[in-house]
Amino acid sequence: MLTAEIDAVSALVDEAELLAHKARQVGQGTARLWHNEEARSQRKMLYQLHRQLDAIHTRFPDVAG
């Protein structure tokens, strides 16, 4: 389940970064800032999910796939 969540959050990071880039190209500074902040927030969640997955693999090495 964590790997599926990691994939979903990774997609959200990619989407927010793309939207920030597009906003910058058309001169929408406020939208760019909002999307950059969204990407940062989702990236933070992504790092937390990876830490949780690493902790599971450390605690239960036989489960690591």
PDB file of N, CA, C and O in Angstrom, chain B, residues numbered from 101:
ATOM      1  N   MET B 101       0.817  -1.191   0.000  1.00  0.00           N
ATOM      2  CA  MET B 101       0.000   0.000   0.000  1.00  0.00           C
ATOM      3  C   MET B 101       0.864   1.259   0.000  1.00  0.00           C
ATOM      4  O   MET B 101       0.516   2.265  -0.619  1.00  0.00           O
ATOM      5  N   LEU B 102       1.988   1.190   0.698  1.00  0.00           N
ATOM      6  CA  LEU B 102       2.865   2.369   0.720  1.00  0.00           C
ATOM      7  C   LEU B 102       3.442   2.651  -0.661  1.00  0.00           C
ATOM      8  O   LEU B 102       3.575   3.810  -1.055  1.00  0.00           O
ATOM      9  N   THR B 103       3.780   1.608  -1.386  1.00  0.00           N
ATOM     10  CA  THR B 103       4.346   1.843  -2.718  1.00  0.00           C
ATOM     11  C   THR B 103       3.317   2.486  -3.646  1.00  0.00           C
ATOM     12  O   THR B 103       3.668   3.327  -4.474  1.00  0.00           O
ATOM     13  N   ALA B 104       2.057   2.096  -3.512  1.00  0.00           N
ATOM     14  CA  ALA B 104       1.006   2.730  -4.315  1.00  0.00           C
ATOM     15  C   ALA B 104       0.852   4.194  -3.920  1.00  0.00           C
ATOM     16  O   ALA B 104       0.663   5.054  -4.781  1.00  0.00           O
ATOM     17  N   GLU B 105       0.932   4.480  -2.631  1.00  0.00           N
ATOM     18  CA  GLU B 105       0.843   5.865  -2.155  1.00  0.00           C
ATOM     19  C   GLU B 105       2.052   6.675  -2.642  1.00  0.00           C
ATOM     20  O   GLU B 105       1.913   7.838  -3.020  1.00  0.00           O
ATOM     21  N   ILE B 106       3.221   6.062  -2.630  1.00  0.00           N
ATOM     22  CA  ILE B 106       4.431   6.730  -3.121  1.00  0.00           C
ATOM     23  C   ILE B 106       4.261   7.083  -4.595  1.00  0.00           C
ATOM     24  O   ILE B 106       4.602   8.189  -5.015  1.00  0.00           O
ATOM     25  N   ASP B 107       3.735   6.145  -5.376  1.00  0.00           N
ATOM     26  CA  ASP B 107       3.511   6.413  -6.803  1.00  0.00           C
ATOM     27  C   ASP B 107       2.523   7.565  -7.008  1.00  0.00           C
ATOM     28  O   ASP B 107       2.728   8.426  -7.863  1.00  0.00           O
ATOM     29  N   ALA B 108       1.455   7.569  -6.217  1.00  0.00           N
ATOM     30  CA  ALA B 108       0.437   8.617  -6.346  1.00  0.00           C
ATOM     31  C   ALA B 108       0.995   9.982  -5.974  1.00  0.00           C
ATOM     32  O   ALA B 108       0.751  10.963  -6.677  1.00  0.00           O
ATOM     33  N   VAL B 109       1.733  10.056  -4.887  1.00  0.00           N
ATOM     34  CA  VAL B 109       2.295  11.332  -4.443  1.00  0.00           C
ATOM     35  C   VAL B 109       3.381  11.798  -5.415  1.00  0.00           C
ATOM     36  O   VAL B 109       3.516  12.995  -5.669  1.00  0.00           O
ATOM     37  N   SER B 110       4.145  10.863  -5.952  1.00  0.00           N
ATOM     38  CA  SER B 110       5.152  11.223  -6.962  1.00  0.00           C
ATOM     39  C   SER B 110       4.495  11.880  -8.170  1.00  0.00           C
ATOM     40  O   SER B 110       5.015  12.853  -8.716  1.00  0.00           O
ATOM     41  N   ALA B 111       3.356  11.345  -8.580  1.00  0.00           N
ATOM     42  CA  ALA B 111       2.625  11.926  -9.706  1.00  0.00           C
ATOM     43  C   ALA B 111       2.136  13.332  -9.360  1.00  0.00           C
ATOM     44  O   ALA B 111       2.157  14.220 -10.213  1.00  0.00           O
ATOM     45  N   LEU B 112       1.700  13.542  -8.126  1.00  0.00           N
ATOM     46  CA  LEU B 112       1.258  14.871  -7.712  1.00  0.00           C
ATOM     47  C   LEU B 112       2.409  15.873  -7.721  1.00  0.00           C
ATOM     48  O   LEU B 112       2.225  17.028  -8.105  1.00  0.00           O
ATOM     49  N   VAL B 113       3.593  15.435  -7.301  1.00  0.00           N
ATOM     50  CA  VAL B 113       4.775  16.307  -7.329  1.00  0.00           C
ATOM     51  C   VAL B 113       5.084  16.695  -8.775  1.00  0.00           C
ATOM     52  O   VAL B 113       5.300  17.867  -9.082  1.00  0.00           O
ATOM     53  N   ASP B 114       5.103  15.695  -9.656  1.00  0.00           N
ATOM     54  CA  ASP B 114       5.398  15.965 -11.065  1.00  0.00           C
ATOM     55  C   ASP B 114       4.387  16.936 -11.672  1.00  0.00           C
ATOM     56  O   ASP B 114       4.757  17.847 -12.413  1.00  0.00           O
ATOM     57  N   GLU B 115       3.111  16.732 -11.353  1.00  0.00           N
ATOM     58  CA  GLU B 115       2.061  17.593 -11.894  1.00  0.00           C
ATOM     59  C   GLU B 115       2.201  19.032 -11.386  1.00  0.00           C
ATOM     60  O   GLU B 115       2.078  19.983 -12.158  1.00  0.00           O
ATOM     61  N   ALA B 116       2.456  19.181 -10.096  1.00  0.00           N
ATOM     62  CA  ALA B 116       2.603  20.524  -9.527  1.00  0.00           C
ATOM     63  C   ALA B 116       3.816  21.236 -10.118  1.00  0.00           C
ATOM     64  O   ALA B 116       3.757  22.433 -10.397  1.00  0.00           O
ATOM     65  N   GLU B 117       4.911  20.509 -10.310  1.00  0.00           N
ATOM     66  CA  GLU B 117       6.104  21.118 -10.905  1.00  0.00           C
ATOM     67  C   GLU B 117       5.842  21.531 -12.347  1.00  0.00           C
ATOM     68  O   GLU B 117       6.293  22.591 -12.781  1.00  0.00           O
ATOM     69  N   LEU B 118       5.118  20.704 -13.088  1.00  0.00           N
ATOM     70  CA  LEU B 118       4.783  21.045 -14.467  1.00  0.00           C
ATOM     71  C   LEU B 118       3.897  22.285 -14.524  1.00  0.00           C
ATOM     72  O   LEU B 118       4.119  23.176 -15.343  1.00  0.00           O
ATOM     73  N   LEU B 119       2.902  22.337 -13.658  1.00  0.00           N
ATOM     74  CA  LEU B 119       2.007  23.500 -13.631  1.00  0.00           C
ATOM     75  C   LEU B 119       2.761  24.765 -13.213  1.00  0.00           C
ATOM     76  O   LEU B 119       2.482  25.845 -13.734  1.00  0.00           O
ATOM     77  N   ALA B 120       3.702  24.648 -12.291  1.00  0.00           N
ATOM     78  CA  ALA B 120       4.512  25.803 -11.898  1.00  0.00           C
ATOM     79  C   ALA B 120       5.346  26.294 -13.081  1.00  0.00           C
ATOM     80  O   ALA B 120       5.473  27.496 -13.310  1.00  0.00           O
ATOM     81  N   HIS B 121       5.904  25.356 -13.818  1.00  0.00           N
ATOM     82  CA  HIS B 121       6.709  25.718 -14.987  1.00  0.00           C
ATOM     83  C   HIS B 121       5.848  26.433 -16.040  1.00  0.00           C
ATOM     84  O   HIS B 121       6.254  27.447 -16.608  1.00  0.00           O
ATOM     85  N   LYS B 122       4.657  25.885 -16.286  1.00  0.00           N
ATOM     86  CA  LYS B 122       3.758  26.510 -17.265  1.00  0.00           C
ATOM     87  C   LYS B 122       3.323  27.898 -16.805  1.00  0.00           C
ATOM     88  O   LYS B 122       3.244  28.826 -17.610  1.00  0.00           O
ATOM     89  N   ALA B 123       3.040  28.038 -15.514  1.00  0.00           N
ATOM     90  CA  ALA B 123       2.637  29.347 -14.981  1.00  0.00           C
ATOM     91  C   ALA B 123       3.756  30.362 -15.142  1.00  0.00           C
ATOM     92  O   ALA B 123       3.504  31.526 -15.454  1.00  0.00           O
ATOM     93  N   ARG B 124       4.993  29.924 -14.930  1.00  0.00           N
ATOM     94  CA  ARG B 124       6.136  30.832 -15.095  1.00  0.00           C
ATOM     95  C   ARG B 124       6.266  31.275 -16.546  1.00  0.00           C
ATOM     96  O   ARG B 124       6.564  32.437 -16.825  1.00  0.00           O
ATOM     97  N   GLN B 125       6.040  30.339 -17.472  1.00  0.00           N
ATOM     98  CA  GLN B 125       6.162  30.671 -18.895  1.00  0.00           C
ATOM     99  C   GLN B 125       5.164  31.728 -19.335  1.00  0.00           C
ATOM    100  O   GLN B 125       5.473  32.545 -20.202  1.00  0.00           O
ATOM    101  N   VAL B 126       3.973  31.723 -18.752  1.00  0.00           N
ATOM    102  CA  VAL B 126       2.954  32.689 -19.172  1.00  0.00           C
ATOM    103  C   VAL B 126       2.879  33.893 -18.249  1.00  0.00           C
ATOM    104  O   VAL B 126       1.991  34.733 -18.394  1.00  0.00           O
ATOM    105  N   GLY B 127       3.806  33.981 -17.299  1.00  0.00           N
ATOM    106  CA  GLY B 127       3.888  35.159 -16.449  1.00  0.00           C
ATOM    107  C   GLY B 127       2.888  35.210 -15.314  1.00  0.00           C
ATOM    108  O   GLY B 127       2.560  36.295 -14.836  1.00  0.00           O
ATOM    109  N   GLN B 128       2.402  34.080 -14.877  1.00  0.00           N
ATOM    110  CA  GLN B 128       1.464  34.039 -13.756  1.00  0.00           C
ATOM    111  C   GLN B 128       2.238  33.730 -12.476  1.00  0.00           C
ATOM    112  O   GLN B 128       2.308  32.583 -12.034  1.00  0.00           O
ATOM    113  N   GLY B 129       2.806  34.765 -11.902  1.00  0.00           N
ATOM    114  CA  GLY B 129       3.674  34.612 -10.742  1.00  0.00           C
ATOM    115  C   GLY B 129       2.989  34.024  -9.528  1.00  0.00           C
ATOM    116  O   GLY B 129       3.570  33.191  -8.832  1.00  0.00           O
ATOM    117  N   THR B 130       1.767  34.442  -9.264  1.00  0.00           N
ATOM    118  CA  THR B 130       1.045  33.939  -8.091  1.00  0.00           C
ATOM    119  C   THR B 130       0.758  32.448  -8.245  1.00  0.00           C
ATOM    120  O   THR B 130       0.931  31.677  -7.301  1.00  0.00           O
ATOM    121  N   ALA B 131       0.323  32.046  -9.430  1.00  0.00           N
ATOM    122  CA  ALA B 131       0.048  30.628  -9.689  1.00  0.00           C
ATOM    123  C   ALA B 131       1.328  29.822  -9.592  1.00  0.00           C
ATOM    124  O   ALA B 131       1.329  28.711  -9.061  1.00  0.00           O
ATOM    125  N   ARG B 132       2.420  30.378 -10.105  1.00  0.00           N
ATOM    126  CA  ARG B 132       3.713  29.677 -10.033  1.00  0.00           C
ATOM    127  C   ARG B 132       4.106  29.429  -8.586  1.00  0.00           C
ATOM    128  O   ARG B 132       4.531  28.330  -8.229  1.00  0.00           O
ATOM    129  N   LEU B 133       3.962  30.454  -7.757  1.00  0.00           N
ATOM    130  CA  LEU B 133       4.299  30.296  -6.344  1.00  0.00           C
ATOM    131  C   LEU B 133       3.423  29.255  -5.669  1.00  0.00           C
ATOM    132  O   LEU B 133       3.908  28.450  -4.874  1.00  0.00           O
ATOM    133  N   TRP B 134       2.132  29.270  -5.984  1.00  0.00           N
ATOM    134  CA  TRP B 134       1.209  28.313  -5.385  1.00  0.00           C
ATOM    135  C   TRP B 134       1.592  26.892  -5.779  1.00  0.00           C
ATOM    136  O   TRP B 134       1.636  26.003  -4.928  1.00  0.00           O
ATOM    137  N   HIS B 135       1.867  26.674  -7.056  1.00  0.00           N
ATOM    138  CA  HIS B 135       2.217  25.330  -7.523  1.00  0.00           C
ATOM    139  C   HIS B 135       3.574  24.888  -6.982  1.00  0.00           C
ATOM    140  O   HIS B 135       3.763  23.711  -6.673  1.00  0.00           O
ATOM    141  N   ASN B 136       4.511  25.810  -6.866  1.00  0.00           N
ATOM    142  CA  ASN B 136       5.802  25.467  -6.251  1.00  0.00           C
ATOM    143  C   ASN B 136       5.614  25.032  -4.803  1.00  0.00           C
ATOM    144  O   ASN B 136       6.242  24.075  -4.350  1.00  0.00           O
ATOM    145  N   GLU B 137       4.752  25.736  -4.080  1.00  0.00           N
ATOM    146  CA  GLU B 137       4.477  25.376  -2.685  1.00  0.00           C
ATOM    147  C   GLU B 137       3.784  24.020  -2.604  1.00  0.00           C
ATOM    148  O   GLU B 137       4.074  23.219  -1.715  1.00  0.00           O
ATOM    149  N   GLU B 138       2.879  23.770  -3.522  1.00  0.00           N
ATOM    150  CA  GLU B 138       2.196  22.468  -3.563  1.00  0.00           C
ATOM    151  C   GLU B 138       3.205  21.355  -3.833  1.00  0.00           C
ATOM    152  O   GLU B 138       3.149  20.304  -3.195  1.00  0.00           O
ATOM    153  N   ALA B 139       4.111  21.568  -4.755  1.00  0.00           N
ATOM    154  CA  ALA B 139       5.143  20.572  -5.054  1.00  0.00           C
ATOM    155  C   ALA B 139       6.018  20.331  -3.827  1.00  0.00           C
ATOM    156  O   ALA B 139       6.364  19.191  -3.519  1.00  0.00           O
ATOM    157  N   ARG B 140       6.374  21.410  -3.129  1.00  0.00           N
ATOM    158  CA  ARG B 140       7.200  21.269  -1.929  1.00  0.00           C
ATOM    159  C   ARG B 140       6.472  20.464  -0.857  1.00  0.00           C
ATOM    160  O   ARG B 140       7.062  19.596  -0.213  1.00  0.00           O
ATOM    161  N   SER B 141       5.213  20.753  -0.675  1.00  0.00           N
ATOM    162  CA  SER B 141       4.409  20.052   0.319  1.00  0.00           C
ATOM    163  C   SER B 141       4.274  18.563  -0.018  1.00  0.00           C
ATOM    164  O   SER B 141       4.416  17.703   0.851  1.00  0.00           O
ATOM    165  N   GLN B 142       4.002  18.279  -1.279  1.00  0.00           N
ATOM    166  CA  GLN B 142       3.866  16.877  -1.696  1.00  0.00           C
ATOM    167  C   GLN B 142       5.202  16.141  -1.625  1.00  0.00           C
ATOM    168  O   GLN B 142       5.246  14.954  -1.303  1.00  0.00           O
ATOM    169  N   ARG B 143       6.298  16.856  -1.928  1.00  0.00           N
ATOM    170  CA  ARG B 143       7.623  16.245  -1.833  1.00  0.00           C
ATOM    171  C   ARG B 143       7.942  15.881  -0.390  1.00  0.00           C
ATOM    172  O   ARG B 143       8.540  14.838  -0.123  1.00  0.00           O
ATOM    173  N   LYS B 144       7.542  16.742   0.538  1.00  0.00           N
ATOM    174  CA  LYS B 144       7.743  16.461   1.960  1.00  0.00           C
ATOM    175  C   LYS B 144       6.987  15.184   2.352  1.00  0.00           C
ATOM    176  O   LYS B 144       7.517  14.336   3.070  1.00  0.00           O
ATOM    177  N   MET B 145       5.754  15.059   1.875  1.00  0.00           N
ATOM    178  CA  MET B 145       4.972  13.851   2.127  1.00  0.00           C
ATOM    179  C   MET B 145       5.650  12.633   1.506  1.00  0.00           C
ATOM    180  O   MET B 145       5.677  11.557   2.104  1.00  0.00           O
ATOM    181  N   LEU B 146       6.192  12.807   0.317  1.00  0.00           N
ATOM    182  CA  LEU B 146       6.876  11.713  -0.366  1.00  0.00           C
ATOM    183  C   LEU B 146       8.076  11.221   0.439  1.00  0.00           C
ATOM    184  O   LEU B 146       8.281  10.014   0.570  1.00  0.00           O
ATOM    185  N   TYR B 147       8.870  12.147   0.980  1.00  0.00           N
ATOM    186  CA  TYR B 147      10.007  11.760   1.810  1.00  0.00           C
ATOM    187  C   TYR B 147       9.543  11.001   3.054  1.00  0.00           C
ATOM    188  O   TYR B 147      10.187  10.037   3.469  1.00  0.00           O
ATOM    189  N   GLN B 148       8.436  11.428   3.645  1.00  0.00           N
ATOM    190  CA  GLN B 148       7.910  10.733   4.822  1.00  0.00           C
ATOM    191  C   GLN B 148       7.473   9.311   4.463  1.00  0.00           C
ATOM    192  O   GLN B 148       7.716   8.376   5.225  1.00  0.00           O
ATOM    193  N   LEU B 149       6.839   9.150   3.323  1.00  0.00           N
ATOM    194  CA  LEU B 149       6.415   7.825   2.887  1.00  0.00           C
ATOM    195  C   LEU B 149       7.616   6.918   2.644  1.00  0.00           C
ATOM    196  O   LEU B 149       7.593   5.739   2.997  1.00  0.00           O
ATOM    197  N   HIS B 150       8.658   7.470   2.046  1.00  0.00           N
ATOM    198  CA  HIS B 150       9.875   6.673   1.821  1.00  0.00           C
ATOM    199  C   HIS B 150      10.516   6.276   3.150  1.00  0.00           C
ATOM    200  O   HIS B 150      11.014   5.158   3.283  1.00  0.00           O
ATOM    201  N   ARG B 151      10.510   7.171   4.126  1.00  0.00           N
ATOM    202  CA  ARG B 151      11.065   6.839   5.448  1.00  0.00           C
ATOM    203  C   ARG B 151      10.255   5.729   6.105  1.00  0.00           C
ATOM    204  O   ARG B 151      10.818   4.835   6.737  1.00  0.00           O
ATOM    205  N   GLN B 152       8.938   5.786   5.956  1.00  0.00           N
ATOM    206  CA  GLN B 152       8.093   4.735   6.520  1.00  0.00           C
ATOM    207  C   GLN B 152       8.382   3.384   5.861  1.00  0.00           C
ATOM    208  O   GLN B 152       8.473   2.362   6.541  1.00  0.00           O
ATOM    209  N   LEU B 153       8.523   3.390   4.559  1.00  0.00           N
ATOM    210  CA  LEU B 153       8.818   2.159   3.837  1.00  0.00           C
ATOM    211  C   LEU B 153      10.186   1.609   4.241  1.00  0.00           C
ATOM    212  O   LEU B 153      10.340   0.404   4.436  1.00  0.00           O
ATOM    213  N   ASP B 154      11.169   2.488   4.366  1.00  0.00           N
ATOM    214  CA  ASP B 154      12.499   2.061   4.819  1.00  0.00           C
ATOM    215  C   ASP B 154      12.443   1.471   6.220  1.00  0.00           C
ATOM    216  O   ASP B 154      13.119   0.483   6.508  1.00  0.00           O
ATOM    217  N   ALA B 155      11.637   2.072   7.095  1.00  0.00           N
ATOM    218  CA  ALA B 155      11.502   1.565   8.461  1.00  0.00           C
ATOM    219  C   ALA B 155      10.878   0.168   8.461  1.00  0.00           C
ATOM    220  O   ALA B 155      11.285  -0.699   9.234  1.00  0.00           O
ATOM    221  N   ILE B 156       9.911  -0.039   7.609  1.00  0.00           N
ATOM    222  CA  ILE B 156       9.302  -1.376   7.509  1.00  0.00           C
ATOM    223  C   ILE B 156      10.323  -2.390   7.020  1.00  0.00           C
ATOM    224  O   ILE B 156      10.400  -3.498   7.551  1.00  0.00           O
ATOM    225  N   HIS B 157      11.103  -2.025   6.017  1.00  0.00           N
ATOM    226  CA  HIS B 157      12.124  -2.950   5.496  1.00  0.00           C
ATOM    227  C   HIS B 157      13.197  -3.240   6.541  1.00  0.00           C
ATOM    228  O   HIS B 157      13.726  -4.350   6.599  1.00  0.00           O
ATOM    229  N   THR B 158      13.516  -2.254   7.359  1.00  0.00           N
ATOM    230  CA  THR B 158      14.501  -2.460   8.422  1.00  0.00           C
ATOM    231  C   THR B 158      13.931  -3.370   9.509  1.00  0.00           C
ATOM    232  O   THR B 158      14.611  -4.278   9.987  1.00  0.00           O
ATOM    233  N   ARG B 159      12.710  -3.128   9.883  1.00  0.00           N
ATOM    234  CA  ARG B 159      12.063  -3.901  10.956  1.00  0.00           C
ATOM    235  C   ARG B 159      11.732  -5.309  10.517  1.00  0.00           C
ATOM    236  O   ARG B 159      11.855  -6.251  11.299  1.00  0.00           O
ATOM    237  N   PHE B 160      11.313  -5.461   9.275  1.00  0.00           N
ATOM    238  CA  PHE B 160      10.917  -6.772   8.748  1.00  0.00           C
ATOM    239  C   PHE B 160      11.682  -7.062   7.454  1.00  0.00           C
ATOM    240  O   PHE B 160      11.120  -6.956   6.364  1.00  0.00           O
ATOM    241  N   PRO B 161      12.962  -7.427   7.571  1.00  0.00           N
ATOM    242  CA  PRO B 161      13.787  -7.603   6.362  1.00  0.00           C
ATOM    243  C   PRO B 161      13.291  -8.719   5.437  1.00  0.00           C
ATOM    244  O   PRO B 161      13.564  -8.684   4.237  1.00  0.00           O
ATOM    245  N   ASP B 162      12.576  -9.698   5.970  1.00  0.00           N
ATOM    246  CA  ASP B 162      12.077 -10.774   5.124  1.00  0.00           C
ATOM    247  C   ASP B 162      10.927 -10.333   4.227  1.00  0.00           C
ATOM    248  O   ASP B 162      10.615 -10.999   3.240  1.00  0.00           O
ATOM    249  N   VAL B 163      10.296  -9.209   4.570  1.00  0.00           N
ATOM    250  CA  VAL B 163       9.158  -8.702   3.813  1.00  0.00           C
ATOM    251  C   VAL B 163       9.628  -7.856   2.640  1.00  0.00           C
ATOM    252  O   VAL B 163       8.908  -7.696   1.655  1.00  0.00           O
ATOM    253  N   ALA B 164      10.843  -7.311   2.745  1.00  0.00           N
ATOM    254  CA  ALA B 164      11.365  -6.417   1.705  1.00  0.00           C
ATOM    255  C   ALA B 164      11.317  -7.129   0.354  1.00  0.00           C
ATOM    256  O   ALA B 164      11.851  -8.226   0.192  1.00  0.00           O
ATOM    257  N   GLY B 165      10.666  -6.482  -0.607  1.00  0.00           N
ATOM    258  CA  GLY B 165      10.522  -7.104  -1.917  1.00  0.00           C
ATOM    259  C   GLY B 165      11.220  -6.318  -2.903  1.00  0.00           C
ATOM    260  O   GLY B 165      11.224  -6.669  -4.082  1.00  0.00           O
TER     261      GLY B 165
END
